[in-house]
PDB file of C-alpha atoms in Angstrom:
ATOM      1  CA  MET A   1       0.210 -15.341  20.914  1.00  0.00           C
ATOM      2  CA  ASN A   2      -0.533 -13.320  17.791  1.00  0.00           C
ATOM      3  CA  PRO A   3       0.101  -9.637  18.662  1.00  0.00           C
ATOM      4  CA  TYR A   4      -2.255  -8.409  15.910  1.00  0.00           C
ATOM      5  CA  ILE A   5      -5.385 -10.126  17.248  1.00  0.00           C
ATOM      6  CA  GLY A   6      -7.513  -8.300  19.804  1.00  0.00           C
ATOM      7  CA  THR A   7      -8.232 -10.133  23.059  1.00  0.00           C
ATOM      8  CA  LYS A   8      -9.916  -9.299  26.347  1.00  0.00           C
ATOM      9  CA  LYS A   9      -6.483  -8.590  27.859  1.00  0.00           C
ATOM     10  CA  TYR A  10      -5.165  -6.679  24.804  1.00  0.00           C
ATOM     11  CA  PRO A  11      -8.197  -4.927  23.244  1.00  0.00           C
ATOM     12  CA  HIS A  12      -6.642  -3.716  19.992  1.00  0.00           C
ATOM     13  CA  HIS A  13      -6.930  -5.575  16.692  1.00  0.00           C
ATOM     14  CA  ILE A  14      -5.328  -4.919  13.306  1.00  0.00           C
ATOM     15  CA  SER A  15      -6.730  -6.207  10.029  1.00  0.00           C
ATOM     16  CA  VAL A  16      -5.677  -5.652   6.448  1.00  0.00           C
ATOM     17  CA  GLY A  17      -8.222  -4.519   3.867  1.00  0.00           C
ATOM     18  CA  VAL A  18      -7.631  -4.898   0.145  1.00  0.00           C
ATOM     19  CA  VAL A  19      -8.978  -2.685  -2.617  1.00  0.00           C
ATOM     20  CA  LEU A  20      -8.368  -4.865  -5.677  1.00  0.00           C
ATOM     21  CA  VAL A  21      -8.907  -3.140  -9.020  1.00  0.00           C
ATOM     22  CA  ASN A  22      -8.894  -4.576 -12.528  1.00  0.00           C
ATOM     23  CA  ASP A  23      -7.831  -2.858 -15.747  1.00  0.00           C
ATOM     24  CA  LYS A  24     -11.295  -1.205 -15.997  1.00  0.00           C
ATOM     25  CA  ASN A  25     -10.861   0.269 -12.482  1.00  0.00           C
ATOM     26  CA  GLU A  26     -13.655  -1.959 -11.199  1.00  0.00           C
ATOM     27  CA  VAL A  27     -13.319  -3.033  -7.568  1.00  0.00           C
ATOM     28  CA  ALA A  28     -13.612  -6.643  -6.372  1.00  0.00           C
ATOM     29  CA  CYS A  29     -15.824  -7.143  -3.319  1.00  0.00           C
ATOM     30  CA  HIS A  30     -17.671  -9.802  -1.374  1.00  0.00           C
ATOM     31  CA  PHE A  31     -21.440  -9.808  -1.821  1.00  0.00           C
ATOM     32  CA  TYR A  32     -23.448 -11.690   0.815  1.00  0.00           C
ATOM     33  CA  GLU A  33     -26.955 -12.347  -0.429  1.00  0.00           C
ATOM     34  CA  GLU A  34     -27.717 -14.037   2.897  1.00  0.00           C
ATOM     35  CA  PRO A  35     -26.188 -13.187   6.288  1.00  0.00           C
ATOM     36  CA  GLY A  36     -22.516 -14.132   6.205  1.00  0.00           C
ATOM     37  CA  ILE A  37     -20.060 -15.640   8.620  1.00  0.00           C
ATOM     38  CA  ARG A  38     -19.657 -12.286  10.383  1.00  0.00           C
ATOM     39  CA  ASN A  39     -23.425 -11.833  10.747  1.00  0.00           C
ATOM     40  CA  TYR A  40     -23.621  -9.347   7.909  1.00  0.00           C
ATOM     41  CA  PRO A  41     -27.181  -8.450   6.919  1.00  0.00           C
ATOM     42  CA  LYS A  42     -28.746  -9.636   3.672  1.00  0.00           C
ATOM     43  CA  ASN A  43     -27.460  -8.104   0.437  1.00  0.00           C
ATOM     44  CA  PHE A  44     -24.258  -6.829   2.040  1.00  0.00           C
ATOM     45  CA  TYR A  45     -21.110  -5.664   0.211  1.00  0.00           C
ATOM     46  CA  THR A  46     -17.657  -5.590   1.786  1.00  0.00           C
ATOM     47  CA  LEU A  47     -14.047  -5.389   0.743  1.00  0.00           C
ATOM     48  CA  LEU A  48     -11.621  -8.185   1.525  1.00  0.00           C
ATOM     49  CA  HIS A  49     -10.367  -8.226   5.136  1.00  0.00           C
ATOM     50  CA  GLU A  50      -7.719 -10.480   6.585  1.00  0.00           C
ATOM     51  CA  SER A  51      -6.069 -10.617  10.002  1.00  0.00           C
ATOM     52  CA  PRO A  52      -2.285 -11.022  10.021  1.00  0.00           C
ATOM     53  CA  GLU A  53      -0.873 -14.297  11.193  1.00  0.00           C
ATOM     54  CA  GLU A  54       1.994 -14.220  13.667  1.00  0.00           C
ATOM     55  CA  ASN A  55       5.300 -13.173  12.011  1.00  0.00           C
ATOM     56  CA  GLU A  56       3.531 -12.201   8.761  1.00  0.00           C
ATOM     57  CA  THR A  57       4.012  -8.786   7.145  1.00  0.00           C
ATOM     58  CA  LEU A  58       0.941  -6.753   6.255  1.00  0.00           C
ATOM     59  CA  GLU A  59       1.705  -7.153   2.551  1.00  0.00           C
ATOM     60  CA  GLN A  60       1.944 -10.940   3.010  1.00  0.00           C
ATOM     61  CA  THR A  61      -1.411 -10.824   4.799  1.00  0.00           C
ATOM     62  CA  ALA A  62      -3.023  -8.980   1.878  1.00  0.00           C
ATOM     63  CA  THR A  63      -1.540 -11.392  -0.664  1.00  0.00           C
ATOM     64  CA  ARG A  64      -2.734 -14.396   1.364  1.00  0.00           C
ATOM     65  CA  GLY A  65      -6.214 -12.877   1.655  1.00  0.00           C
ATOM     66  CA  LEU A  66      -6.430 -12.387  -2.103  1.00  0.00           C
ATOM     67  CA  ARG A  67      -5.425 -15.993  -2.655  1.00  0.00           C
ATOM     68  CA  GLU A  68      -7.624 -17.543   0.068  1.00  0.00           C
ATOM     69  CA  GLU A  69     -10.790 -15.452  -0.248  1.00  0.00           C
ATOM     70  CA  TYR A  70     -10.815 -14.466  -3.934  1.00  0.00           C
ATOM     71  CA  SER A  71      -8.437 -17.011  -5.542  1.00  0.00           C
ATOM     72  CA  MET A  72      -6.814 -14.029  -7.233  1.00  0.00           C
ATOM     73  CA  THR A  73      -3.396 -12.438  -7.291  1.00  0.00           C
ATOM     74  CA  GLY A  74      -2.441  -8.823  -7.537  1.00  0.00           C
ATOM     75  CA  THR A  75       0.477  -6.475  -7.349  1.00  0.00           C
ATOM     76  CA  PHE A  76       0.825  -4.135  -4.396  1.00  0.00           C
ATOM     77  CA  ASP A  77       0.399  -0.504  -5.404  1.00  0.00           C
ATOM     78  CA  ARG A  78       0.207   1.521  -2.175  1.00  0.00           C
ATOM     79  CA  TYR A  79      -1.288   2.086   1.242  1.00  0.00           C
ATOM     80  CA  ALA A  80      -4.745   3.623   0.805  1.00  0.00           C
ATOM     81  CA  GLY A  81      -5.958   4.642   4.279  1.00  0.00           C
ATOM     82  CA  SER A  82      -7.514   3.173   7.407  1.00  0.00           C
ATOM     83  CA  LEU A  83     -10.789   2.862   9.267  1.00  0.00           C
ATOM     84  CA  VAL A  84     -11.295   2.320  12.984  1.00  0.00           C
ATOM     85  CA  SER A  85     -14.291   0.538  14.487  1.00  0.00           C
ATOM     86  CA  TRP A  86     -15.054  -1.424  17.630  1.00  0.00           C
ATOM     87  CA  PHE A  87     -16.458  -4.834  18.440  1.00  0.00           C
ATOM     88  CA  ASP A  88     -17.536  -6.566  21.631  1.00  0.00           C
ATOM     89  CA  LEU A  89     -15.516  -9.560  22.823  1.00  0.00           C
ATOM     90  CA  GLU A  90     -17.135 -11.119  25.870  1.00  0.00           C
ATOM     91  CA  GLY A  91     -18.007  -7.744  27.358  1.00  0.00           C
ATOM     92  CA  VAL A  92     -14.749  -6.026  26.389  1.00  0.00           C
ATOM     93  CA  ARG A  93     -14.765  -3.270  23.760  1.00  0.00           C
ATOM     94  CA  VAL A  94     -12.010  -4.056  21.234  1.00  0.00           C
ATOM     95  CA  GLU A  95     -10.690  -1.438  18.832  1.00  0.00           C
ATOM     96  CA  ARG A  96     -10.321  -2.750  15.280  1.00  0.00           C
ATOM     97  CA  THR A  97      -8.131  -0.831  12.878  1.00  0.00           C
ATOM     98  CA  VAL A  98      -8.231  -1.874   9.239  1.00  0.00           C
ATOM     99  CA  LEU A  99      -5.271  -0.758   7.124  1.00  0.00           C
ATOM    100  CA  TYR A 100      -6.260  -0.732   3.440  1.00  0.00           C
ATOM    101  CA  PHE A 101      -3.924  -1.466   0.547  1.00  0.00           C
ATOM    102  CA  LEU A 102      -4.514  -0.897  -3.143  1.00  0.00           C
ATOM    103  CA  TYR A 103      -3.689  -3.870  -5.374  1.00  0.00           C
ATOM    104  CA  LYS A 104      -3.852  -4.240  -9.153  1.00  0.00           C
ATOM    105  CA  LEU A 105      -5.264  -7.542 -10.433  1.00  0.00           C
ATOM    106  CA  THR A 106      -2.774  -9.885 -12.124  1.00  0.00           C
ATOM    107  CA  SER A 107      -4.639 -13.228 -12.280  1.00  0.00           C
ATOM    108  CA  ILE A 108      -7.880 -15.012 -11.406  1.00  0.00           C
ATOM    109  CA  GLY A 109      -7.897 -18.655 -10.357  1.00  0.00           C
ATOM    110  CA  GLU A 110     -10.498 -21.234  -9.371  1.00  0.00           C
ATOM    111  CA  ARG A 111     -12.178 -20.199  -6.103  1.00  0.00           C
ATOM    112  CA  ASP A 112     -11.584 -22.472  -3.108  1.00  0.00           C
ATOM    113  CA  LEU A 113     -15.072 -23.461  -1.988  1.00  0.00           C
ATOM    114  CA  THR A 114     -13.731 -24.832   1.317  1.00  0.00           C
ATOM    115  CA  ASP A 115     -12.789 -21.321   2.517  1.00  0.00           C
ATOM    116  CA  PRO A 116     -15.421 -19.923   4.938  1.00  0.00           C
ATOM    117  CA  GLU A 117     -15.646 -16.724   2.854  1.00  0.00           C
ATOM    118  CA  SER A 118     -16.759 -18.759  -0.174  1.00  0.00           C
ATOM    119  CA  ILE A 119     -20.397 -18.320   0.854  1.00  0.00           C
ATOM    120  CA  SER A 120     -20.101 -14.863  -0.692  1.00  0.00           C
ATOM    121  CA  GLU A 121     -20.194 -14.016  -4.360  1.00  0.00           C
ATOM    122  CA  ILE A 122     -17.201 -12.065  -5.657  1.00  0.00           C
ATOM    123  CA  LYS A 123     -18.418  -9.113  -7.709  1.00  0.00           C
ATOM    124  CA  TRP A 124     -16.554  -6.606  -9.837  1.00  0.00           C
ATOM    125  CA  MET A 125     -18.236  -3.259  -9.209  1.00  0.00           C
ATOM    126  CA  ASN A 126     -18.004   0.194 -10.687  1.00  0.00           C
ATOM    127  CA  ILE A 127     -16.368   2.207  -7.891  1.00  0.00           C
ATOM    128  CA  ASP A 128     -19.071   4.920  -7.871  1.00  0.00           C
ATOM    129  CA  GLU A 129     -21.824   2.315  -7.601  1.00  0.00           C
ATOM    130  CA  LEU A 130     -20.009   0.516  -4.779  1.00  0.00           C
ATOM    131  CA  ILE A 131     -19.437   3.795  -2.909  1.00  0.00           C
ATOM    132  CA  SER A 132     -23.162   4.573  -3.169  1.00  0.00           C
ATOM    133  CA  ILE A 133     -24.145   1.120  -1.870  1.00  0.00           C
ATOM    134  CA  MET A 134     -21.633   1.166   0.980  1.00  0.00           C
ATOM    135  CA  LYS A 135     -22.884   4.540   2.224  1.00  0.00           C
ATOM    136  CA  THR A 136     -26.171   2.812   3.121  1.00  0.00           C
ATOM    137  CA  GLN A 137     -24.515   0.052   5.206  1.00  0.00           C
ATOM    138  CA  GLY A 138     -24.148   1.885   8.516  1.00  0.00           C
ATOM    139  CA  GLU A 139     -21.110   1.185  10.680  1.00  0.00           C
ATOM    140  CA  ASP A 140     -19.574  -1.155   8.086  1.00  0.00           C
ATOM    141  CA  ASP A 141     -19.364   1.668   5.535  1.00  0.00           C
ATOM    142  CA  GLU A 142     -16.078   1.514   3.609  1.00  0.00           C
ATOM    143  CA  SER A 143     -17.024   4.261   1.138  1.00  0.00           C
ATOM    144  CA  LYS A 144     -14.413   6.712   2.511  1.00  0.00           C
ATOM    145  CA  ILE A 145     -11.595   4.348   1.519  1.00  0.00           C
ATOM    146  CA  LEU A 146     -13.059   3.940  -1.968  1.00  0.00           C
ATOM    147  CA  GLU A 147     -13.560   7.696  -2.346  1.00  0.00           C
ATOM    148  CA  ASP A 148      -9.891   8.250  -1.467  1.00  0.00           C
ATOM    149  CA  VAL A 149      -8.755   5.506  -3.849  1.00  0.00           C
ATOM    150  CA  LYS A 150     -10.797   7.087  -6.661  1.00  0.00           C
ATOM    151  CA  LYS A 151      -9.647  10.631  -5.900  1.00  0.00           C
ATOM    152  CA  PHE A 152      -5.936  10.025  -5.352  1.00  0.00           C
ATOM    153  CA  TYR A 153      -4.901   6.768  -6.981  1.00  0.00           C
ATOM    154  CA  LEU A 154      -7.041   5.757  -9.957  1.00  0.00           C
ATOM    155  CA  LYS A 155      -6.474   7.287 -13.351  1.00  0.00           C
TER     156      LYS A 155
END
């Protein structure tokens, strides 16, 4: 059993979020024009999220997520904050904590169109524009993480 994945018996879930920036300090994000695999609404922006596999470090999880979802690589820079939310799993309220890590882009490869996340478009966004958009997305608002990244970590 994967101890990171929330279940009815163990209602706490950990995910890794990645803030990937390029040399222009633009942020990579998923853009779902149509509702996505997680029932996102139309025209929805989100950062990369990945759940750890059993016996995988959080940094390994982030690196795998970059490779699988974006077909990109990056270098780990630092921990950048967390957000807590909840989801329903068969009538049980599960706490989901996303730990965000800042990565610097090192390479872009050919995107794997067999990955379920490939229904999204990967966009490079100006961080201020992405913060503004995310503030309108209700409970899936990741703007606080981006505001902290901009304030403390980007030059």
